[in-house]
PDB file of C-alpha atoms in Angstrom:
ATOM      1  CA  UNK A 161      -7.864  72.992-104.565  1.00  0.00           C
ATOM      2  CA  UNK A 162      -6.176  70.775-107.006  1.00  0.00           C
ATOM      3  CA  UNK A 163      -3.121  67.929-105.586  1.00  0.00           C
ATOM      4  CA  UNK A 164      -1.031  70.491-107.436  1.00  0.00           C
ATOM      5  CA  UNK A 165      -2.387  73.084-105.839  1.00  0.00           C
ATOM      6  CA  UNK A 166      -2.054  71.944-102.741  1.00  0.00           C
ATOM      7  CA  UNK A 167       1.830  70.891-103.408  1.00  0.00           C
ATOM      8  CA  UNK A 168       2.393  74.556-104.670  1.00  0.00           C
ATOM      9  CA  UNK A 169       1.185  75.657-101.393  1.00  0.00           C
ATOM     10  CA  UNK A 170       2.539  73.516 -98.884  1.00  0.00           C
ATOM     11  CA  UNK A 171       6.209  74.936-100.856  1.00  0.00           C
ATOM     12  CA  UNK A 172       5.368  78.693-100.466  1.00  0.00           C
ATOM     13  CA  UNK A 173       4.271  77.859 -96.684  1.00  0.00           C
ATOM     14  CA  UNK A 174       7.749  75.854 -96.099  1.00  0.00           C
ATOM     15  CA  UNK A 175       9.391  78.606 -98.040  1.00  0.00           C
ATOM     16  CA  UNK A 176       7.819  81.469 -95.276  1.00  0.00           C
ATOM     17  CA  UNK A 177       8.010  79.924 -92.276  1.00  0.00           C
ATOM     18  CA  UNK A 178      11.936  78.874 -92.452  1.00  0.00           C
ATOM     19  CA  UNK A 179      12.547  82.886 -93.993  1.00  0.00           C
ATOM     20  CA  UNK A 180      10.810  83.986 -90.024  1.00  0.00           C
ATOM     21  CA  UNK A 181      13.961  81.452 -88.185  1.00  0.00           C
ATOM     22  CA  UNK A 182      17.286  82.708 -87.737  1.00  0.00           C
ATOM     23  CA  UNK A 183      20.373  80.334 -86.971  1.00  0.00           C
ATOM     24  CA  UNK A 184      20.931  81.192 -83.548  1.00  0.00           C
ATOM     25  CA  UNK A 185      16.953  80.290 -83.132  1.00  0.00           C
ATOM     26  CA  UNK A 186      17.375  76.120 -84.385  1.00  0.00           C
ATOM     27  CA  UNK A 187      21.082  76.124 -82.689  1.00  0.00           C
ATOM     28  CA  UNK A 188      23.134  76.670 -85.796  1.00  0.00           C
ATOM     29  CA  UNK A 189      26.240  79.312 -85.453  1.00  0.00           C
ATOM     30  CA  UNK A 190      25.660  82.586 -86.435  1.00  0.00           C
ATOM     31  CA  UNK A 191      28.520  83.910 -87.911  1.00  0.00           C
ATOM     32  CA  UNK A 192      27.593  87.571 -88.246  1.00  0.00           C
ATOM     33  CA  UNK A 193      28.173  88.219 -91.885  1.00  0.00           C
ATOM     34  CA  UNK A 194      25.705  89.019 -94.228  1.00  0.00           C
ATOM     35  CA  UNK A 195      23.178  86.401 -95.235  1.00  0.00           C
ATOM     36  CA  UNK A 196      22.024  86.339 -99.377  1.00  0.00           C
ATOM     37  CA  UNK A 197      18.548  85.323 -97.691  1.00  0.00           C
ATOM     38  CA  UNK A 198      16.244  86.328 -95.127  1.00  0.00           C
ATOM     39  CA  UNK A 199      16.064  83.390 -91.842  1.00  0.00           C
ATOM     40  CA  UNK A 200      16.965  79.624 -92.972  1.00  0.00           C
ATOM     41  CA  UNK A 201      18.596  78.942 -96.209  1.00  0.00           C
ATOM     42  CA  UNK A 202      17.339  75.511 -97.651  1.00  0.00           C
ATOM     43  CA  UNK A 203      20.426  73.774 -97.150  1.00  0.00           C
ATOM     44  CA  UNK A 204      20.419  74.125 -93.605  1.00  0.00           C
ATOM     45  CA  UNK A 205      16.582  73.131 -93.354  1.00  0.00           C
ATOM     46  CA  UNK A 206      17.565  69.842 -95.330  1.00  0.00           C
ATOM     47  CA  UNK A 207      20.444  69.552 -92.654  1.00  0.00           C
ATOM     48  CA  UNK A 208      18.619  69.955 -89.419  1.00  0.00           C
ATOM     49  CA  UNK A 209      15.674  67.532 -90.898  1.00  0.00           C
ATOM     50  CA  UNK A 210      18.453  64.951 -91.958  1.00  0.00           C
ATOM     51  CA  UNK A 211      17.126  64.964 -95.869  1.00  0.00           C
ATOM     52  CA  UNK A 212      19.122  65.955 -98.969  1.00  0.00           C
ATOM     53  CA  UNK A 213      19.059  69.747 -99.853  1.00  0.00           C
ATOM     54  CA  UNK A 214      17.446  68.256-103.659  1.00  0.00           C
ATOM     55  CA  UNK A 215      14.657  66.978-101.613  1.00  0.00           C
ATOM     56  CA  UNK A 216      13.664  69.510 -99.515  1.00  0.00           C
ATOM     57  CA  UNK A 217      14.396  72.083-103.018  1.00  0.00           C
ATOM     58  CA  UNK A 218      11.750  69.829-104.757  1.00  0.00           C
ATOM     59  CA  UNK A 219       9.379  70.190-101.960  1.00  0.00           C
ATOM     60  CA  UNK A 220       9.714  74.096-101.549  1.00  0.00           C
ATOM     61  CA  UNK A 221       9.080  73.815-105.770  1.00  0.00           C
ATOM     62  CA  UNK A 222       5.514  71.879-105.295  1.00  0.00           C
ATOM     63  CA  UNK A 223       7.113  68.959-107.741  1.00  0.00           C
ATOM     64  CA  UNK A 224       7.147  66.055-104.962  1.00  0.00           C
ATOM     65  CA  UNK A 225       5.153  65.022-102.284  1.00  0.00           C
ATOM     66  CA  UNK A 226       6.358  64.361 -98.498  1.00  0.00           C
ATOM     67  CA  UNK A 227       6.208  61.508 -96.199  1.00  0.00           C
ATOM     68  CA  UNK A 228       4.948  61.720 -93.009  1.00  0.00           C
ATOM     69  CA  UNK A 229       8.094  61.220 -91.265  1.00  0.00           C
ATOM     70  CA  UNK A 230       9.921  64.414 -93.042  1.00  0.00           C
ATOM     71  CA  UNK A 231       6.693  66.391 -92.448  1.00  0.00           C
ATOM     72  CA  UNK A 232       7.077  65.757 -89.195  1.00  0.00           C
ATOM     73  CA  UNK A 233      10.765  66.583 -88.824  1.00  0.00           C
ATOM     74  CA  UNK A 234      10.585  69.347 -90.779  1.00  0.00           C
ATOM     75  CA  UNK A 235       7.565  70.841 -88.256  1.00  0.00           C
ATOM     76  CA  UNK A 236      10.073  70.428 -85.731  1.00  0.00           C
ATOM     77  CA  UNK A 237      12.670  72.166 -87.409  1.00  0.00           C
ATOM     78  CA  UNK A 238      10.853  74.769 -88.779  1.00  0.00           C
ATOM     79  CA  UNK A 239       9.216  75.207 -84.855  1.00  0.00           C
ATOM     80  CA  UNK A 240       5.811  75.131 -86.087  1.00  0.00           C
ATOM     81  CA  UNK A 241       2.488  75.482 -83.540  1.00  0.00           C
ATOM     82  CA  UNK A 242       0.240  72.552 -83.369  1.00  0.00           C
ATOM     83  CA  UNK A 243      -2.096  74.900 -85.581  1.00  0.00           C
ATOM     84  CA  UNK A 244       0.496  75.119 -88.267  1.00  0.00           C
ATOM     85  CA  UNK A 245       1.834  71.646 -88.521  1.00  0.00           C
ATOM     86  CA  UNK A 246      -1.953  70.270 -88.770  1.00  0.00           C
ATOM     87  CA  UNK A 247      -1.973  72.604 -91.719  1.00  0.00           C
ATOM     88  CA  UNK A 248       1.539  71.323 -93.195  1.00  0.00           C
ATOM     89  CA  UNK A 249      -0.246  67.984 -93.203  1.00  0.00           C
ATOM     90  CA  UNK A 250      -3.316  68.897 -94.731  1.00  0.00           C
ATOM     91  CA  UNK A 251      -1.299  70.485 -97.639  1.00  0.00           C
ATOM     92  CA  UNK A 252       0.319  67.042 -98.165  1.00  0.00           C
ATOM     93  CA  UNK A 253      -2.672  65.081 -97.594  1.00  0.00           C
ATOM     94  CA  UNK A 254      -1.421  63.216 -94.702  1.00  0.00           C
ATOM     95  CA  UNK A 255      -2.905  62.222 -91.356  1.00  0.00           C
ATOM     96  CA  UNK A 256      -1.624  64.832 -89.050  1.00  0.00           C
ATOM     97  CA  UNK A 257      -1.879  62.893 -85.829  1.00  0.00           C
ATOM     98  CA  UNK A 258       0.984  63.357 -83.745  1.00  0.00           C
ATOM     99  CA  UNK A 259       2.959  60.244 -83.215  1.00  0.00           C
ATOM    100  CA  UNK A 260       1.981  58.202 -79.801  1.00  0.00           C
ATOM    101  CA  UNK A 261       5.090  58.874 -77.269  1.00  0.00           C
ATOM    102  CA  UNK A 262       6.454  56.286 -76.325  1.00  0.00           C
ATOM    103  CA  UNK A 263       7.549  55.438 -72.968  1.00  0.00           C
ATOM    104  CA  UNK A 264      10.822  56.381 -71.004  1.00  0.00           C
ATOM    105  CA  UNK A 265      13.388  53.104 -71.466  1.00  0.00           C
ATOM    106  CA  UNK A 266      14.442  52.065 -68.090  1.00  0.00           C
ATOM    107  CA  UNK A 267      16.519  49.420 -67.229  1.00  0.00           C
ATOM    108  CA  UNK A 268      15.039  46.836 -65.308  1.00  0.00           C
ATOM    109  CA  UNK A 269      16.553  46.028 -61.190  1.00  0.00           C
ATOM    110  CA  UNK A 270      17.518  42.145 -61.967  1.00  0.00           C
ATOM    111  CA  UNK A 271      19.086  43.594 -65.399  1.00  0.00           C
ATOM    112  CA  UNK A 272      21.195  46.433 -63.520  1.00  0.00           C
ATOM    113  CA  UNK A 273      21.932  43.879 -60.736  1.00  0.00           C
ATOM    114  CA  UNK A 274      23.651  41.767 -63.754  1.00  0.00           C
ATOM    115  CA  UNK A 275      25.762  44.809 -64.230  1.00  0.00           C
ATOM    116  CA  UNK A 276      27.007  45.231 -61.493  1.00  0.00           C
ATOM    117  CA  UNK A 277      27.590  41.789 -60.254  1.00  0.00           C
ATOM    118  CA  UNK A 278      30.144  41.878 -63.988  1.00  0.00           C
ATOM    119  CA  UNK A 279      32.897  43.371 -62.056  1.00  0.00           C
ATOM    120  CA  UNK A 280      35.436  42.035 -64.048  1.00  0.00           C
ATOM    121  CA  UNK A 281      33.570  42.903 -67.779  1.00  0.00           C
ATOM    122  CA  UNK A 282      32.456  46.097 -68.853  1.00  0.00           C
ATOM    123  CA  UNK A 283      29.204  46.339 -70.106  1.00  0.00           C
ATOM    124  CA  UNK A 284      26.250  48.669 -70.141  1.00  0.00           C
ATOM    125  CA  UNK A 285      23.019  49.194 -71.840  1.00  0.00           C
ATOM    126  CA  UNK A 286      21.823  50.866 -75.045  1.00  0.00           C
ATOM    127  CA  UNK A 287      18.295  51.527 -75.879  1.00  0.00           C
ATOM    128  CA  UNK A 288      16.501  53.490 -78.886  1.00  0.00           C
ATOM    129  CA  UNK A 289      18.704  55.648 -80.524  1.00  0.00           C
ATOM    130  CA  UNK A 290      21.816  54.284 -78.843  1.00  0.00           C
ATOM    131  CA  UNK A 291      20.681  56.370 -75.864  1.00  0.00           C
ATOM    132  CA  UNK A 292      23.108  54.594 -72.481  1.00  0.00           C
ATOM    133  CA  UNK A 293      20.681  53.536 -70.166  1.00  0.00           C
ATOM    134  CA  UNK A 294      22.984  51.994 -67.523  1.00  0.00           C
ATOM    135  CA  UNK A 295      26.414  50.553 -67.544  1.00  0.00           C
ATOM    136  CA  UNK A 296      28.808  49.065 -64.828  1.00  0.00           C
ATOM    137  CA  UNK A 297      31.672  50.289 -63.265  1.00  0.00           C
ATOM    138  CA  UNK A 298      34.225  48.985 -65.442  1.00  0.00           C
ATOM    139  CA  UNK A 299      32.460  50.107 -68.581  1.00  0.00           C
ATOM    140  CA  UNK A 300      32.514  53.776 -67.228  1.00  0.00           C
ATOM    141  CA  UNK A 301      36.843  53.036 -66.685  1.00  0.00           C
ATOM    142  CA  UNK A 302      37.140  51.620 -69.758  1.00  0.00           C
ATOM    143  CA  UNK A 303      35.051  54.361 -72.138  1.00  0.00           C
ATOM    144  CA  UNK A 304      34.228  57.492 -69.970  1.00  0.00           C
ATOM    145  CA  UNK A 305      32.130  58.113 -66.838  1.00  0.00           C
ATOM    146  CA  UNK A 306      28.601  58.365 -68.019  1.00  0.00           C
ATOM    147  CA  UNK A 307      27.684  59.659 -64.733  1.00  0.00           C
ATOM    148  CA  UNK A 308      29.396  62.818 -65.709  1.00  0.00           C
ATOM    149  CA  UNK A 309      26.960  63.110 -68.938  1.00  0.00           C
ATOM    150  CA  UNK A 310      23.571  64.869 -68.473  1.00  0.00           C
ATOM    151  CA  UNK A 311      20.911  62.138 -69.507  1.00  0.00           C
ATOM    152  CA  UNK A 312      19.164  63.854 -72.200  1.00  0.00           C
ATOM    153  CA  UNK A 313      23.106  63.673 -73.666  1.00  0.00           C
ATOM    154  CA  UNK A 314      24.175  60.346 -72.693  1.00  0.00           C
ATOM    155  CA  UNK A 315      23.973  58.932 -76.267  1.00  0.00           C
ATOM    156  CA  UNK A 316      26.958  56.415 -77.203  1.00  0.00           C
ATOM    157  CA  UNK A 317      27.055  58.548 -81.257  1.00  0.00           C
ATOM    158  CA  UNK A 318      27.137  61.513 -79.922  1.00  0.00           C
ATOM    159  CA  UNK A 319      29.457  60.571 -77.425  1.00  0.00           C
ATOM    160  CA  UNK A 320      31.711  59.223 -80.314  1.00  0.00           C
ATOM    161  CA  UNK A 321      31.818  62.207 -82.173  1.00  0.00           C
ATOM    162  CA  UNK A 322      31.807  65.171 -79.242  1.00  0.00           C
ATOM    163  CA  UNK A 323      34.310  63.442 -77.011  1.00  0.00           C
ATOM    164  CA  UNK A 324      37.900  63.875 -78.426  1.00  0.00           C
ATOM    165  CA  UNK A 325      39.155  61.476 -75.867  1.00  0.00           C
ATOM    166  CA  UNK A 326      37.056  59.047 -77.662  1.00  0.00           C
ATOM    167  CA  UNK A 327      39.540  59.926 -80.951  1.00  0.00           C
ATOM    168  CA  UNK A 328      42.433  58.529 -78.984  1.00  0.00           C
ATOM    169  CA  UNK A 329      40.854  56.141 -76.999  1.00  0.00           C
ATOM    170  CA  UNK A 330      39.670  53.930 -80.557  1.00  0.00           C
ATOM    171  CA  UNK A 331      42.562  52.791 -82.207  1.00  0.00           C
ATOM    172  CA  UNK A 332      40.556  53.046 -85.338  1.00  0.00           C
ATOM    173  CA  UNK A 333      38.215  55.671 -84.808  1.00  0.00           C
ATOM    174  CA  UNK A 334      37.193  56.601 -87.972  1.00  0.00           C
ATOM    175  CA  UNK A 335      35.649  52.605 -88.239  1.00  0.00           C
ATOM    176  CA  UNK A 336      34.087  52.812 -85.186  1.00  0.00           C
ATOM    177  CA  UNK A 337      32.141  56.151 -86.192  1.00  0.00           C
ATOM    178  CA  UNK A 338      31.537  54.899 -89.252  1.00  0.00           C
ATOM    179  CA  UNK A 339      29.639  51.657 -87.895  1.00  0.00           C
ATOM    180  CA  UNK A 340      28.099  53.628 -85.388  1.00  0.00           C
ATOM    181  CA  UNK A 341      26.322  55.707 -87.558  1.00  0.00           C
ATOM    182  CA  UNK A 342      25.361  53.104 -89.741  1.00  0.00           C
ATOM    183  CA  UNK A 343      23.529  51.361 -86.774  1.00  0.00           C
ATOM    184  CA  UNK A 344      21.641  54.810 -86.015  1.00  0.00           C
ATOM    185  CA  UNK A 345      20.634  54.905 -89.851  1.00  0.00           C
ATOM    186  CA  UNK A 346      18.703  51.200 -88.865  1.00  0.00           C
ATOM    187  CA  UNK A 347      17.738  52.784 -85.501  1.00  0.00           C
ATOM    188  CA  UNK A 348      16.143  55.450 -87.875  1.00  0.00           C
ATOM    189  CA  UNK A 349      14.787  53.254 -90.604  1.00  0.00           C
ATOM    190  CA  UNK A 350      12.742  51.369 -87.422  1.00  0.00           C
ATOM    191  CA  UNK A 351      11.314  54.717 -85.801  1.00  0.00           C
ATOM    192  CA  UNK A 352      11.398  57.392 -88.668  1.00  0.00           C
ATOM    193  CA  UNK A 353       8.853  59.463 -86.760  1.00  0.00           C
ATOM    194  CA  UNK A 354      11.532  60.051 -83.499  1.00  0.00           C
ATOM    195  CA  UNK A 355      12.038  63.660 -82.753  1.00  0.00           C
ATOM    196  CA  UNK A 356      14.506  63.247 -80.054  1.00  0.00           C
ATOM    197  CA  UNK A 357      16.384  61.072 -83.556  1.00  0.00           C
ATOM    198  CA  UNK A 358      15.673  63.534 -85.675  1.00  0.00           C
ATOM    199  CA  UNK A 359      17.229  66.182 -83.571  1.00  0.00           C
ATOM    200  CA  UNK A 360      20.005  64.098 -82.857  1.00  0.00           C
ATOM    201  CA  UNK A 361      21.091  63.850 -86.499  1.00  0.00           C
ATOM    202  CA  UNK A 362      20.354  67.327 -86.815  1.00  0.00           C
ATOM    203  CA  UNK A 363      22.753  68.368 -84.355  1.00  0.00           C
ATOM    204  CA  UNK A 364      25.343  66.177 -85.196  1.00  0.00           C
ATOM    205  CA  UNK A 365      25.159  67.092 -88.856  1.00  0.00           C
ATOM    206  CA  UNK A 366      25.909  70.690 -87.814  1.00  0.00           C
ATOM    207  CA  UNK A 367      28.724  70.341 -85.450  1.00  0.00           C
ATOM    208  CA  UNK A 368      30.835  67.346 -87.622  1.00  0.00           C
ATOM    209  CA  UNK A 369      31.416  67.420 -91.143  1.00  0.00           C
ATOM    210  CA  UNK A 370      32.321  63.528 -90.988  1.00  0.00           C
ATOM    211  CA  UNK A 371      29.143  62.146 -89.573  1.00  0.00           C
ATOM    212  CA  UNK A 372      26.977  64.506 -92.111  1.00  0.00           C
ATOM    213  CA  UNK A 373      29.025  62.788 -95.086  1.00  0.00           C
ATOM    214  CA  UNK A 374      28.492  58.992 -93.510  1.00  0.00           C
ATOM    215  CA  UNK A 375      24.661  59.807 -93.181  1.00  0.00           C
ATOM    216  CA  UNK A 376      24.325  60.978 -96.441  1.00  0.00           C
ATOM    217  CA  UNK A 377      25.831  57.594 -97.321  1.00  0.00           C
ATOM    218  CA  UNK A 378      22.781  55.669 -96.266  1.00  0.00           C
ATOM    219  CA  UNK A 379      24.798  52.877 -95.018  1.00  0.00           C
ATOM    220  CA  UNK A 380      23.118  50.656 -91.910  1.00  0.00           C
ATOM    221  CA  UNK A 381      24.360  47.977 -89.714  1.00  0.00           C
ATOM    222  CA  UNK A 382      22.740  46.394 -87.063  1.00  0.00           C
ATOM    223  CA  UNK A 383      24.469  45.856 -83.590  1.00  0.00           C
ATOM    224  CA  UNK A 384      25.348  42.380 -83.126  1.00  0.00           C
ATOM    225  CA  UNK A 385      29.434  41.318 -82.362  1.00  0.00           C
ATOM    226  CA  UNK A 386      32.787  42.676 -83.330  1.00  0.00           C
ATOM    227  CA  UNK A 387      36.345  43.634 -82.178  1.00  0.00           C
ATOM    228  CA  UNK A 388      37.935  47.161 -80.937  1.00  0.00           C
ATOM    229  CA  UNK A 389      41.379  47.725 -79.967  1.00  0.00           C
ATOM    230  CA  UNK A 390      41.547  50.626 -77.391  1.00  0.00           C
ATOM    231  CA  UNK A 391      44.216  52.708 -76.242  1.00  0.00           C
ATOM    232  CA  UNK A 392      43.548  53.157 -72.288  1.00  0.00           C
ATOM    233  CA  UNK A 393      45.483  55.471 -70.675  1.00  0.00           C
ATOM    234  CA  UNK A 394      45.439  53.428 -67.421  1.00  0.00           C
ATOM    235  CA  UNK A 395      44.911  49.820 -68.765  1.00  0.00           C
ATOM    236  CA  UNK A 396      47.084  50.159 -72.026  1.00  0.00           C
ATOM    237  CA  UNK A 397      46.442  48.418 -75.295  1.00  0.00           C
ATOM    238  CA  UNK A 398      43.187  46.735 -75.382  1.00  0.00           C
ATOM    239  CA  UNK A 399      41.695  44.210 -78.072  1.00  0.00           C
ATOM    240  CA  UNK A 400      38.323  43.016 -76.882  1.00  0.00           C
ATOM    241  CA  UNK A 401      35.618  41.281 -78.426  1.00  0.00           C
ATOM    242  CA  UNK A 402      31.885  42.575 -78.271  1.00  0.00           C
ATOM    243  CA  UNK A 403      28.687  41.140 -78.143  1.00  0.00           C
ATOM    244  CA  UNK A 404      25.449  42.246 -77.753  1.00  0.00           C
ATOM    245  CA  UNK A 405      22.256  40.261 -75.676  1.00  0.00           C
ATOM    246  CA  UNK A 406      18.911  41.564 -76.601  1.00  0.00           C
ATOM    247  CA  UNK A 407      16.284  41.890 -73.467  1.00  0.00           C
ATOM    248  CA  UNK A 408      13.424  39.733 -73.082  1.00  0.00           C
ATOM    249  CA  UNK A 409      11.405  42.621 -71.328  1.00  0.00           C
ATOM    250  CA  UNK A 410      12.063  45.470 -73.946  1.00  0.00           C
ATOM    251  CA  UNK A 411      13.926  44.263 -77.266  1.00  0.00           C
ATOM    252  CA  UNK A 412      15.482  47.720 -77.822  1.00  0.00           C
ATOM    253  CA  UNK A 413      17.317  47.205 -74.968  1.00  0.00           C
ATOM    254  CA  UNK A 414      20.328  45.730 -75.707  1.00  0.00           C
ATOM    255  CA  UNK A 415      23.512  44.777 -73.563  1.00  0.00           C
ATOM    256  CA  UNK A 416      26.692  45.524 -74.582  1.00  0.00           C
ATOM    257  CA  UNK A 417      29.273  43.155 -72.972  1.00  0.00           C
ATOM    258  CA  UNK A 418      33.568  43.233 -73.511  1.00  0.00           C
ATOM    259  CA  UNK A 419      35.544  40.455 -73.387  1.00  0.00           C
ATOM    260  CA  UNK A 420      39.268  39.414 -74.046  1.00  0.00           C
ATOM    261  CA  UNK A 421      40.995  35.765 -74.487  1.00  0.00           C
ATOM    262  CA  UNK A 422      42.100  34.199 -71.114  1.00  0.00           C
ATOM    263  CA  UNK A 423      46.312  34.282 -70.937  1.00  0.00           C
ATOM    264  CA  UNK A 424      46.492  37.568 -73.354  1.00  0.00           C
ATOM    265  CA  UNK A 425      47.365  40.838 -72.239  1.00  0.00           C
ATOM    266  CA  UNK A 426      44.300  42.223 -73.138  1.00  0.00           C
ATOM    267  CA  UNK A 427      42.952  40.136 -70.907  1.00  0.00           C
ATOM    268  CA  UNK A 428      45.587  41.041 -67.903  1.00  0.00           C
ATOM    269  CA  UNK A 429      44.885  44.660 -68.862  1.00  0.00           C
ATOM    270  CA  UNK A 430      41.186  44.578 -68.042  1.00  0.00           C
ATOM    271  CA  UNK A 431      42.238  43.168 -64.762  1.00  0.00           C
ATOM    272  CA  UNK A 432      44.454  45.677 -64.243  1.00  0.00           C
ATOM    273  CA  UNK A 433      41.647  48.098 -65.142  1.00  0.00           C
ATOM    274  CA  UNK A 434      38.916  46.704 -62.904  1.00  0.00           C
ATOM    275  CA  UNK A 435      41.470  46.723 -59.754  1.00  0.00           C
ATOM    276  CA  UNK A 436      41.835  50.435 -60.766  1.00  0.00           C
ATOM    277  CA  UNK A 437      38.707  51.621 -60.982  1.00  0.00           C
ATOM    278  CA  UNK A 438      37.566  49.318 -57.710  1.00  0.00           C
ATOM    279  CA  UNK A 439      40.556  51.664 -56.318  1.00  0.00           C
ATOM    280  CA  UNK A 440      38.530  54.392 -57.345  1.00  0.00           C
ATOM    281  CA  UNK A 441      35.762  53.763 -56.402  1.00  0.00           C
ATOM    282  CA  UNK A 442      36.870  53.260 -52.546  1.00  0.00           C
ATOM    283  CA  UNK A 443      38.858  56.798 -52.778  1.00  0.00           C
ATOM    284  CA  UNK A 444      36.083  58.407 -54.059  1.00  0.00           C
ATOM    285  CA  UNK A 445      33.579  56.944 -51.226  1.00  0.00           C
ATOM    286  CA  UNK A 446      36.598  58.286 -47.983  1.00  0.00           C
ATOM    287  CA  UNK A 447      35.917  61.207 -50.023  1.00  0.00           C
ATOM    288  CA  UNK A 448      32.756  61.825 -49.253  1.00  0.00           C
ATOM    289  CA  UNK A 449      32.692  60.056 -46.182  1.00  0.00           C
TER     290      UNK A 449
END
């Protein structure tokens, strides 16, 4: 079989297999109304993989070839067998090896023992994907309890954008989602072959019509130091300064530490804040004593 051949193919197998998925089956809503096409339409494919709907068009039409990556998010997508993503990467002459897994990011004791000995800064820790791997006390008063967040959902973007406390919380929301998605484009561009990423963009795309126009932008940042102004509900108005510390033992973990000028009220207000939530803390523990 010719390359062309072969491209021709791969389309007409891209083009079946999404026509045998419905919306409710890859977690898109199903509004009920009548659909123009049987299972998937392209644009929603191109969505869920986090590619453009003129990419994923040329590949369905046999005129470009794919790179491993979007093979691989599209066999994810498209909830393809082992059997039938081998043969998605034979079509595109690729090796169809799956990806080694990597390991679970944990946070390591003398690391988590930092955190909590910060009782008057709030900082936590963010690993691949801007997954939270641990935080401190004061971090949890200042942006939300991650305890309260199942794990597999305890990512600081998607936080960002399915929290509407988070809305109020930034004074300037709209930057902060901005840079935060630019960070997970350079999260992406370093591990294009993530599923758990892929999935993540995916989802997001769906749910927020903001964070699928600032992907498409293709704009990246990397996580280094800044300022936010915050509007606690407990602590007030807060303007702190950020910085991030890269770990020697993993350097995708990264930790995330607040700070604000001695003598200014932000810095007062953090006080404030960590009296609170030490308050807190010891109601919570008669509680359940």
């Amino acid at each position: 079989m010719t390359r062309s051949a072969h491209l021709n193919e791969l389309g007409e197998f891209l083009k079946t297999r999404r026509a045998e998925l419905s919306p409710r089956t890859v977690g898109l809503p199903d509004t009920g109304g009548q659909r123009r096409v049987k299972g998937l339409r392209r644009e929603e494919v191109a969505l869920l993989a986090a590619i453009s709907t003129d990419y994923y068009t040329r590949l369905e039409q046999g005129r470009i070839q794919a790179s491993g990556p979007v093979l691989s998010a599209l066999a994810q997508v498209l909830h393809l067998d082992d059997d039938q993503r081998a043969y998605l990467f034979e079509l595109a002459g690729k090796d169809h090896t799956r990806p080694r897994r990597r390991a679970t990011q944990r946070v390591q004791p003398q690391l988590q023992r930092l955190l909590d000995d910060l009782t008057a800064t709030p900082a936590l820790v963010m690993g691949r994907r801007m997954d939270i791997l641990a935080w401190n006390s004061l971090a949890a008063a200042l942006v939300s309890d991650f305890s309260e967040i199942p794990e597999k959902k305890r990512n600081y973007t998607r936080i960002l954008f399915t929290d509407p406390a988070m809305r109020s919380l930034y004074a300037d929301w709209e930057y902060v989602a901005r840079t935060a998605v630019a960070q997970l484009r350079m999260e992406a561009a370093k591990y294009p072959d993530d599923s758990r990423l892929t999935a993540l963009v995916g989802e997001l795309s769906v749910q927020d019509p903001n964070f699928r126009q600032w992907w498409a932008a293709h704009h990246v940042a990397a996580r280094t130091v800044g300022t936010k102004t915050l509007h606690h509900p407990v602590a007030g108005v807060l303007t702190l300064d950020w910085d991030t510390l890269t770990a020697s033992t993993d350097p995708d973990q990264q930790l995330v530490v607040w700070t604000a000028e001695p003598g200014t009220p932000s810095h007062d207000g953090l006080r404030i804040l960590a009296s609170w939530a030490a308050d807190q803390h010891l109601a919570a523990s008669d509680t359940s004593g």
